[in-house]
PDB file of C-alpha atoms in Angstrom:
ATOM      1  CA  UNK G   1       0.000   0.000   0.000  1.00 34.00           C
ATOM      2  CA  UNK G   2       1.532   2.981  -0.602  1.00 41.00           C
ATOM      3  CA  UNK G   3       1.504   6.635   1.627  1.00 57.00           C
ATOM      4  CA  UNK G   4      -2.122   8.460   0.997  1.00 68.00           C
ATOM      5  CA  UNK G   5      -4.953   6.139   0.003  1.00 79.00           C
ATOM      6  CA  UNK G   6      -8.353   7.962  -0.564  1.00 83.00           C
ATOM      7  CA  UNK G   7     -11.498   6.195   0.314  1.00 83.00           C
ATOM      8  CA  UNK G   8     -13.958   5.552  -1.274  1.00 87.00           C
ATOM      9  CA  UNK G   9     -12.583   5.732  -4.975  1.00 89.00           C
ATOM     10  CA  UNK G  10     -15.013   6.828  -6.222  1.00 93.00           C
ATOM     11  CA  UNK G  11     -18.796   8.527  -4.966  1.00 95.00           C
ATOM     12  CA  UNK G  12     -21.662   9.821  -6.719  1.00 96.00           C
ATOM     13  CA  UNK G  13     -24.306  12.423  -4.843  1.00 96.00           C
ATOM     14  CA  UNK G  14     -26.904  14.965  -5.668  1.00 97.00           C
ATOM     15  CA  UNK G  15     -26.527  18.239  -5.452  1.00 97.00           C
ATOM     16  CA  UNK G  16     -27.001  19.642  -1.964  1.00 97.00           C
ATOM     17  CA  UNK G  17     -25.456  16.670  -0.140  1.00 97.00           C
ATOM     18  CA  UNK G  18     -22.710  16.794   1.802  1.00 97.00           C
ATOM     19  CA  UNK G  19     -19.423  14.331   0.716  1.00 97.00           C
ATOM     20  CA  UNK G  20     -16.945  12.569   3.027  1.00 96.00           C
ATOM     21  CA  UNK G  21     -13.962  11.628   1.297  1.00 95.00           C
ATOM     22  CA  UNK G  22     -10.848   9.798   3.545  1.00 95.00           C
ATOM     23  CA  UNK G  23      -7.579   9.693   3.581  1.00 95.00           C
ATOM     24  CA  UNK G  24      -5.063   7.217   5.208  1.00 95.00           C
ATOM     25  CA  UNK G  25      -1.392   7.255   5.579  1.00 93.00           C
ATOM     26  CA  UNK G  26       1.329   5.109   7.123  1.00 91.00           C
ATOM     27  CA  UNK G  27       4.478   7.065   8.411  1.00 89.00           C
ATOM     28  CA  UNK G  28       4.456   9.957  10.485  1.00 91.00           C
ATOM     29  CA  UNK G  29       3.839  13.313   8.464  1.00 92.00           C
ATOM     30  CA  UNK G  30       4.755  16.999   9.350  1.00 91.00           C
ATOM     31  CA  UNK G  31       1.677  17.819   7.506  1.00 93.00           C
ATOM     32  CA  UNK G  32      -1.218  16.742   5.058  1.00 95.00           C
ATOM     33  CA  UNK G  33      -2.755  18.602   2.061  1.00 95.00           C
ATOM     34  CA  UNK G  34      -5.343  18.089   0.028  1.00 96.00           C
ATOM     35  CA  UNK G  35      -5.824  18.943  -3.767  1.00 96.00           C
ATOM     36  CA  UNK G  36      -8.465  18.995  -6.373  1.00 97.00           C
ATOM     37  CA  UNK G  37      -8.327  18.031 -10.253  1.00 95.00           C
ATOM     38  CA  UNK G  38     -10.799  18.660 -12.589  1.00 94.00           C
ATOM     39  CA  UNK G  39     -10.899  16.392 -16.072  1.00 87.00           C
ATOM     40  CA  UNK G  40      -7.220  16.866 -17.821  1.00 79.00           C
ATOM     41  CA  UNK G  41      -6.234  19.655 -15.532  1.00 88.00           C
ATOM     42  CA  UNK G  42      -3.887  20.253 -13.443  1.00 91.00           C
ATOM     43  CA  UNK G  43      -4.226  19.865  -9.448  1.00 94.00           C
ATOM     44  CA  UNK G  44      -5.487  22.906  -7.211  1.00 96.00           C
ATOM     45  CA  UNK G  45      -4.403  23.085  -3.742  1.00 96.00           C
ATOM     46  CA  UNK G  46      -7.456  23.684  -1.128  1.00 97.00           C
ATOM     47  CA  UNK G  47      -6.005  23.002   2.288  1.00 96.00           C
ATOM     48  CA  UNK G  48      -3.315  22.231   4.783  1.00 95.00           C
ATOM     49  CA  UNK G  49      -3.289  20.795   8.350  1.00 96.00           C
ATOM     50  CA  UNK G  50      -0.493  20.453  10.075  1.00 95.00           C
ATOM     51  CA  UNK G  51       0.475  17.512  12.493  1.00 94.00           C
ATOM     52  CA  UNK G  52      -0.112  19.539  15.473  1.00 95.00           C
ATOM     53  CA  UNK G  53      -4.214  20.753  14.175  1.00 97.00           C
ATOM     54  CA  UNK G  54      -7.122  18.891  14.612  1.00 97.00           C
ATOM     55  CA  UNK G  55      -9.707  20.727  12.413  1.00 98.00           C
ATOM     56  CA  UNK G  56      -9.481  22.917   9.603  1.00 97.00           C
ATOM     57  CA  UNK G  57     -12.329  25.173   8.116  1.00 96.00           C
ATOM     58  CA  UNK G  58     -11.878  26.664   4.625  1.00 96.00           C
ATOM     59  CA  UNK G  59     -15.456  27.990   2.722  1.00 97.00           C
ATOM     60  CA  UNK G  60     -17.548  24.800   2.219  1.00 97.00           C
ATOM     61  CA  UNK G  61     -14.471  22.364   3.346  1.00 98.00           C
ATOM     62  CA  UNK G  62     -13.974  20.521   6.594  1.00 98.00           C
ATOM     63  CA  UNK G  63     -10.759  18.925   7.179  1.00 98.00           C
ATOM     64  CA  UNK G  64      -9.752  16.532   9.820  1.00 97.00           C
ATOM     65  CA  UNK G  65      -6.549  14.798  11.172  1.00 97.00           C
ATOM     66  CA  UNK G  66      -6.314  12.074  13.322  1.00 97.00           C
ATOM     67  CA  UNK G  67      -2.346  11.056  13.933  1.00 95.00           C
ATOM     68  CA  UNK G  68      -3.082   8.276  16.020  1.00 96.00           C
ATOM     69  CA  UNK G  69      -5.290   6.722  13.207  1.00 95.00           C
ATOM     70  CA  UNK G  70      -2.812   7.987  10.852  1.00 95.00           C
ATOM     71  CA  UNK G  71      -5.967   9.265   8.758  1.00 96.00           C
ATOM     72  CA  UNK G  72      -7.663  12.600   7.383  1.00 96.00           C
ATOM     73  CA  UNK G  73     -11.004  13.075   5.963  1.00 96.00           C
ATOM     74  CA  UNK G  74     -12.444  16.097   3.527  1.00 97.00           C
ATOM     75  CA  UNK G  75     -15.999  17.273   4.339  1.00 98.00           C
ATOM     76  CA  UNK G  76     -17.307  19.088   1.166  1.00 98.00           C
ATOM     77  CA  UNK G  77     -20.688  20.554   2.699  1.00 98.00           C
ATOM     78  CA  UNK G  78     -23.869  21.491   0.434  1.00 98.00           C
ATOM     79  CA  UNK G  79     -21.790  20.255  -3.053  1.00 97.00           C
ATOM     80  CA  UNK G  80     -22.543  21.777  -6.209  1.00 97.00           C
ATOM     81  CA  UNK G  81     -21.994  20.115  -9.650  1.00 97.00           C
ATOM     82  CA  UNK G  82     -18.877  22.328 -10.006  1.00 96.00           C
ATOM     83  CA  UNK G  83     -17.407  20.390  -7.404  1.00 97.00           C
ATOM     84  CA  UNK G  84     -17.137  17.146  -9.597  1.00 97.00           C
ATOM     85  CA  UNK G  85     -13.775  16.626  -9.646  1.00 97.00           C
ATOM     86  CA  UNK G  86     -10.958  14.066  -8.200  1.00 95.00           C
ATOM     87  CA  UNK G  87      -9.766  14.708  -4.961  1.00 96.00           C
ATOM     88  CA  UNK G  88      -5.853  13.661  -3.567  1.00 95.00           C
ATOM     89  CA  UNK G  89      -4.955  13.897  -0.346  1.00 95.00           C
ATOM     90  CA  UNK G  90      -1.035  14.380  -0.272  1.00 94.00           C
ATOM     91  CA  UNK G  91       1.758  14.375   2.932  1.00 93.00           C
ATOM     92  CA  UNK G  92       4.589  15.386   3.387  1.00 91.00           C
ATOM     93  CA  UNK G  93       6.509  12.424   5.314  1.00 86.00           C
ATOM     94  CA  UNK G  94       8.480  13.857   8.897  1.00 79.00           C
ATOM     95  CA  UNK G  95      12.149  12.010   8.202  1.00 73.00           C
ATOM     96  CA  UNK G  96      12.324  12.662   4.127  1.00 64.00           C
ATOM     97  CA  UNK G  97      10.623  15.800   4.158  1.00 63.00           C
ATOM     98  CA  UNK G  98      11.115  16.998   0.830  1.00 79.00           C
ATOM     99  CA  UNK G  99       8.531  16.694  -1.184  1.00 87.00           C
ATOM    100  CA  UNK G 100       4.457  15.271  -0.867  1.00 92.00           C
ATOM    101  CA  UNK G 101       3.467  12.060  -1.718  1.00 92.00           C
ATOM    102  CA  UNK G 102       0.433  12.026  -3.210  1.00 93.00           C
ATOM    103  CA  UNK G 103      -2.643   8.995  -2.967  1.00 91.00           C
ATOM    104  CA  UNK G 104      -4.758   7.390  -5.728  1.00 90.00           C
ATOM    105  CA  UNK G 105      -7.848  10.047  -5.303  1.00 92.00           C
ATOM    106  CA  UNK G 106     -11.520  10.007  -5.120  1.00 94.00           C
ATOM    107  CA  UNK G 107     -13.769  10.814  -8.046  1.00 94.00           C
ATOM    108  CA  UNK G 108     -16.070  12.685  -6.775  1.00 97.00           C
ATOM    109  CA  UNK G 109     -19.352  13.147  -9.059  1.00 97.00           C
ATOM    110  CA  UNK G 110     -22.456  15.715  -7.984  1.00 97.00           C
ATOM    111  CA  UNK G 111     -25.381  15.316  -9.968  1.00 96.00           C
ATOM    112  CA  UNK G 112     -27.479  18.029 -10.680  1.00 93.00           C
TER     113      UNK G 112
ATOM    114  CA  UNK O   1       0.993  36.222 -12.425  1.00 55.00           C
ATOM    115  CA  UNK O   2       1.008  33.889 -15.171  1.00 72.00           C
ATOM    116  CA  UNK O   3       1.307  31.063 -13.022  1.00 92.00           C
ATOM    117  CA  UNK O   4       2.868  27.404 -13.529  1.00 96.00           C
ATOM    118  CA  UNK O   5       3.461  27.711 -17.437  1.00 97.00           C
ATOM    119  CA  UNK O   6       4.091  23.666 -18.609  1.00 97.00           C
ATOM    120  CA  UNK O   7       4.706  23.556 -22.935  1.00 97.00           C
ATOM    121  CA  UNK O   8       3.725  21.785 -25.045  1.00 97.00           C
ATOM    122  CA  UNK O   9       0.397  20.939 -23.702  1.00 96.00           C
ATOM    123  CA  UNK O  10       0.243  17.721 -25.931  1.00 97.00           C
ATOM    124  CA  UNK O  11       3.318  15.813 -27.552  1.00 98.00           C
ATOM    125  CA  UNK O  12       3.506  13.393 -29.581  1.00 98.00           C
ATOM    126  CA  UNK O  13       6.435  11.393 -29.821  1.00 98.00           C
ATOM    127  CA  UNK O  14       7.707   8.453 -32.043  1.00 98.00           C
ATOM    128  CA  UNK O  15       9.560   5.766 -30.181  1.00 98.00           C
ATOM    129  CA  UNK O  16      13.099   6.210 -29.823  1.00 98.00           C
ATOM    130  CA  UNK O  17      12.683   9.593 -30.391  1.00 98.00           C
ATOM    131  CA  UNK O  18      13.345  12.711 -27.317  1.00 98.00           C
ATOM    132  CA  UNK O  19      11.087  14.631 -25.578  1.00 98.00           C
ATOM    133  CA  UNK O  20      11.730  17.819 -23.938  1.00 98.00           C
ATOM    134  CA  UNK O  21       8.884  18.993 -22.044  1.00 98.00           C
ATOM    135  CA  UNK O  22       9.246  22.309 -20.285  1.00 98.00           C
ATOM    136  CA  UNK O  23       8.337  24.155 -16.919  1.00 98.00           C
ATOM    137  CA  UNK O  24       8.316  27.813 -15.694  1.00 97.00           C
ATOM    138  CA  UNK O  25       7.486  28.242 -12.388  1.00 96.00           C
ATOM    139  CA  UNK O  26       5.326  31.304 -10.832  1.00 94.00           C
ATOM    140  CA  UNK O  27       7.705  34.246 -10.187  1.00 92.00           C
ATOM    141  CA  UNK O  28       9.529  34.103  -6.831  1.00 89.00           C
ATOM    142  CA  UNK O  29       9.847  30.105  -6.213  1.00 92.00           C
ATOM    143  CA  UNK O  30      12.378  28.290  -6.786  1.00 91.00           C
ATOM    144  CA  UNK O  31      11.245  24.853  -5.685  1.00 94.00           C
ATOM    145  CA  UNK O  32      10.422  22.585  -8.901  1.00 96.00           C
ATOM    146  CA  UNK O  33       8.840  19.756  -8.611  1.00 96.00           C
ATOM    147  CA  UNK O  34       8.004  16.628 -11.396  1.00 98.00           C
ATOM    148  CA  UNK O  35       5.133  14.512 -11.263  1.00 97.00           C
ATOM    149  CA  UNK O  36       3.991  11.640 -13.830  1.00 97.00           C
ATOM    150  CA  UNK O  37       0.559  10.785 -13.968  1.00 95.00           C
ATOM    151  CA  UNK O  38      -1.232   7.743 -15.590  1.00 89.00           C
ATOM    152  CA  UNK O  39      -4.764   7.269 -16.114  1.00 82.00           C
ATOM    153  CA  UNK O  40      -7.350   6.986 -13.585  1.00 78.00           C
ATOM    154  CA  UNK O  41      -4.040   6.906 -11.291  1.00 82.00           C
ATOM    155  CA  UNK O  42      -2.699   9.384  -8.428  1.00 84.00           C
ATOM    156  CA  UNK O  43       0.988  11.559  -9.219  1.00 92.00           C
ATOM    157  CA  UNK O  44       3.922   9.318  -8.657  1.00 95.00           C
ATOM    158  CA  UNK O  45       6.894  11.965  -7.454  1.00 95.00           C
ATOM    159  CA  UNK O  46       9.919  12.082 -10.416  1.00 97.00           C
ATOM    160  CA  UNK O  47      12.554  14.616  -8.681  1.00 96.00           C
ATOM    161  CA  UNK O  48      12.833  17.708  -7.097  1.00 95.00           C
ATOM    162  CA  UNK O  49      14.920  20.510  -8.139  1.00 95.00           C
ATOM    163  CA  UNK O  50      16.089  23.932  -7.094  1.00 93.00           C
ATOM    164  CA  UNK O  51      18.023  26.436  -8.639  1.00 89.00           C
ATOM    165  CA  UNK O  52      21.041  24.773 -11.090  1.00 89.00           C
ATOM    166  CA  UNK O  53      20.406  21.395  -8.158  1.00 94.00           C
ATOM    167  CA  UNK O  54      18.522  18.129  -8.251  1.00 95.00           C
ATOM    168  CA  UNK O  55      17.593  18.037  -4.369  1.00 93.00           C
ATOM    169  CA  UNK O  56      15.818  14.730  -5.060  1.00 93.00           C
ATOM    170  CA  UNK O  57      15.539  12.276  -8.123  1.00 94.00           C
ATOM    171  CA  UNK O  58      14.586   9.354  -6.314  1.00 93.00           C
ATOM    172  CA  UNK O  59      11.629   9.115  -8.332  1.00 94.00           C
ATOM    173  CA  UNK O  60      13.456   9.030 -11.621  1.00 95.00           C
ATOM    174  CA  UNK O  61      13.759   5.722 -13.500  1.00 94.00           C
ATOM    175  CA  UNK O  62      17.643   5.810 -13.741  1.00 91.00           C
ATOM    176  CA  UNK O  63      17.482   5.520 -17.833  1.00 95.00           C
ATOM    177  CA  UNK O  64      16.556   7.779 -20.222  1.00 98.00           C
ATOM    178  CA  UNK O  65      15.276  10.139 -17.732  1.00 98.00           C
ATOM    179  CA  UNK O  66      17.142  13.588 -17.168  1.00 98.00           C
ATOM    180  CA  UNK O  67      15.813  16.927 -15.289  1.00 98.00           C
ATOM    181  CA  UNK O  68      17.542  20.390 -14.844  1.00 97.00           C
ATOM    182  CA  UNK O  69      16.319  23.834 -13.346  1.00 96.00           C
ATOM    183  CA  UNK O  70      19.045  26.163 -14.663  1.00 94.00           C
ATOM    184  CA  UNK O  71      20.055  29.685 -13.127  1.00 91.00           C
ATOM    185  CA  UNK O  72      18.178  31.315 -16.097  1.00 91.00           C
ATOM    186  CA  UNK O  73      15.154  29.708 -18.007  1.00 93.00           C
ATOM    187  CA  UNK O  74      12.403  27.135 -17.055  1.00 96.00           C
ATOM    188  CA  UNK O  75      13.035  23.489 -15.746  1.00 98.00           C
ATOM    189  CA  UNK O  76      13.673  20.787 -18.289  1.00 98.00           C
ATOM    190  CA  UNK O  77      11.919  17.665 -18.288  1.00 98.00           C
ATOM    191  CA  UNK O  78      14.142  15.166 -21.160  1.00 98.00           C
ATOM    192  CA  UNK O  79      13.192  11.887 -21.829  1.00 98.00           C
ATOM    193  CA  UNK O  80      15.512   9.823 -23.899  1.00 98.00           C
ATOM    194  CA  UNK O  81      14.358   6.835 -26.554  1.00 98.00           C
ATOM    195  CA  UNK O  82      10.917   7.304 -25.561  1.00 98.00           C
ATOM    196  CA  UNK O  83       8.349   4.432 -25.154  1.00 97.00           C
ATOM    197  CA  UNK O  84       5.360   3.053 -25.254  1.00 95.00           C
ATOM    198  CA  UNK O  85       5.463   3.368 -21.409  1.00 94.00           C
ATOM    199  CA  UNK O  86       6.561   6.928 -21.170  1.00 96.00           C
ATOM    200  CA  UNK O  87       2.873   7.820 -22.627  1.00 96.00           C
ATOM    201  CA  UNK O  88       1.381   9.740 -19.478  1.00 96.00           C
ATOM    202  CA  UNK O  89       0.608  12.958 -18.403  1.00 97.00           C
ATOM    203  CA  UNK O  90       3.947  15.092 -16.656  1.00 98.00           C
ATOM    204  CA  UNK O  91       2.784  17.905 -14.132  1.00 97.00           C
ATOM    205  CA  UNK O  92       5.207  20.557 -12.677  1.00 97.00           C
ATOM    206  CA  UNK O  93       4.622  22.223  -9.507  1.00 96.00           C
ATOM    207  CA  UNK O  94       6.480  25.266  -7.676  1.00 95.00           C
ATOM    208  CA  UNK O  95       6.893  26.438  -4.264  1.00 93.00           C
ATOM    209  CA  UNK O  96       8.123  29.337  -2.964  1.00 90.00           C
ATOM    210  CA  UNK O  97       9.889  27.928   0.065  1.00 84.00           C
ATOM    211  CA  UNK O  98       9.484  23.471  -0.616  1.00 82.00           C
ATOM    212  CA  UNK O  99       7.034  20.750  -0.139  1.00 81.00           C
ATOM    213  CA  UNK O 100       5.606  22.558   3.594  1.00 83.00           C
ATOM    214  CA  UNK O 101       3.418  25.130   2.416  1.00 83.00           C
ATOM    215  CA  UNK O 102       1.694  23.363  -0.684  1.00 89.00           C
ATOM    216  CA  UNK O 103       2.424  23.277  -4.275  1.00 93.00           C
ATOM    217  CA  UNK O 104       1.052  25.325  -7.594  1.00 95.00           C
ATOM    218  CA  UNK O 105       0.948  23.130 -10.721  1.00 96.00           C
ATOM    219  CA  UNK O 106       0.995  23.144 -13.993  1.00 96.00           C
ATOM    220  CA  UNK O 107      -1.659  22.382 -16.477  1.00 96.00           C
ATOM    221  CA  UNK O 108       1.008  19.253 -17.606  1.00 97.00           C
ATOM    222  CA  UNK O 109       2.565  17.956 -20.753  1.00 98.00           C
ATOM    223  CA  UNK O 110       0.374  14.719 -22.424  1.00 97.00           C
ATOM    224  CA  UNK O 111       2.628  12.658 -23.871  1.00 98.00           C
ATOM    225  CA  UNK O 112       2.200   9.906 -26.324  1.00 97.00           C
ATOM    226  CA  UNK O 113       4.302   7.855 -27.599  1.00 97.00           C
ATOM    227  CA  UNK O 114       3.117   6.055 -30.996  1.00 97.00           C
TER     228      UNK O 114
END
């Protein structure tokens, strides 16, 4: 398994719904971000959370971090269709701190 | 603020041939970093440059594959004898002070290799 694996892989809602995507890692991480990438595009970074933070608020988005489950999980709240997009989760490892290592993603669709 | 400029957009390659695929970063960083991405898959790191250094190519196959950020002009993605297997889509990303505070990327190169 490698570091960063999204769950589920994929999720379809309606509009209006809330989505819960996950994240889980395996080695301790100074801190975790998460990105967005529309069709053939490249990624947009939304948020970071640091080791040391618990909760992070950002518009519609809800981040959480749990080092003792070595896990994270994105809360988009009220989605729109605009939101369809895949979602990575990405760390950035605490010994080799260099550069982020990035998980598989969740396709996230919102139906109209 | 132009942003991450990545060119060409699309290449097409014949095998054996080179590809050069190119990266400016937004004004002010100097962290460069390479990412491959295959369908329906996540980035896999390649390397990790700064100014006129590799920091980290441990994610470069050890043939064929060549990076460089040079004191003037954008980072240089070269890919030797290209294959079948090289077909993907490259992204570059730039920080203004490394990995900690998040990454801007490119729109990435699509290579294929017929």
């Amino acid at each position: 398994s490698q570091q960063g694996e999204e769950d589920p892989q994929a999720l379809s809602i309606q509009e209006g719904e809330n989505a819960t995507m996950n994240c889980s890692y395996k080695t301790s991480i100074n801190n975790l971000q998460w990105y967005r990438q529309n069709s053939g595009r490249g990624l947009v970074h939304l948020i970071l959370i640091r080791s040391n933070e618990r909760e992070k608020h950002s518009g519609r988005l809800r981040v959480t971090l749990d080092t003792s489950k070595k896990s994270s999980s994105l809360l988009i709240t009220a989605s729109r269709a605009a939101d369809t997009a895949s979602y990575f989760c990405a760390t950035l490892k605490e010994t080799s701190g260099s550069r982020l290592t990035f998980g598989e993603g969740t396709q996230l669709t919102v139906n109209p | 603020n132009a942003g991450v400029m990545q060119n060409p957009r699309h290449l097409v390659r014949r095998r054996g041939q080179e590809a050069r695929l190119r990266c400016s970063p937004m004004k002010g960083h100097s962290h460069v970093y390479w990412y491959r991405q295959l369908p329906e898959e996540g980035l896999k790191f390649m390397v990790y440059l700064q100014k006129e250094n590799i920091i980290d190519e441990s994610g470069m196959p050890k043939e064929r594959f060549s990076a460089e950020f040079p004191k003037e002009g954008p980072s240089i993605l070269r890919i030797q004898q290209v294959v079948r297997g090289d077909s993907a889509a490259y992204f570059c990303a730039s920080s203004p002070w490394g990995a900690n505070y998040g990454y801007t990327f490119g729109s990435g190169t699509r290579l294929t290799v017929v």
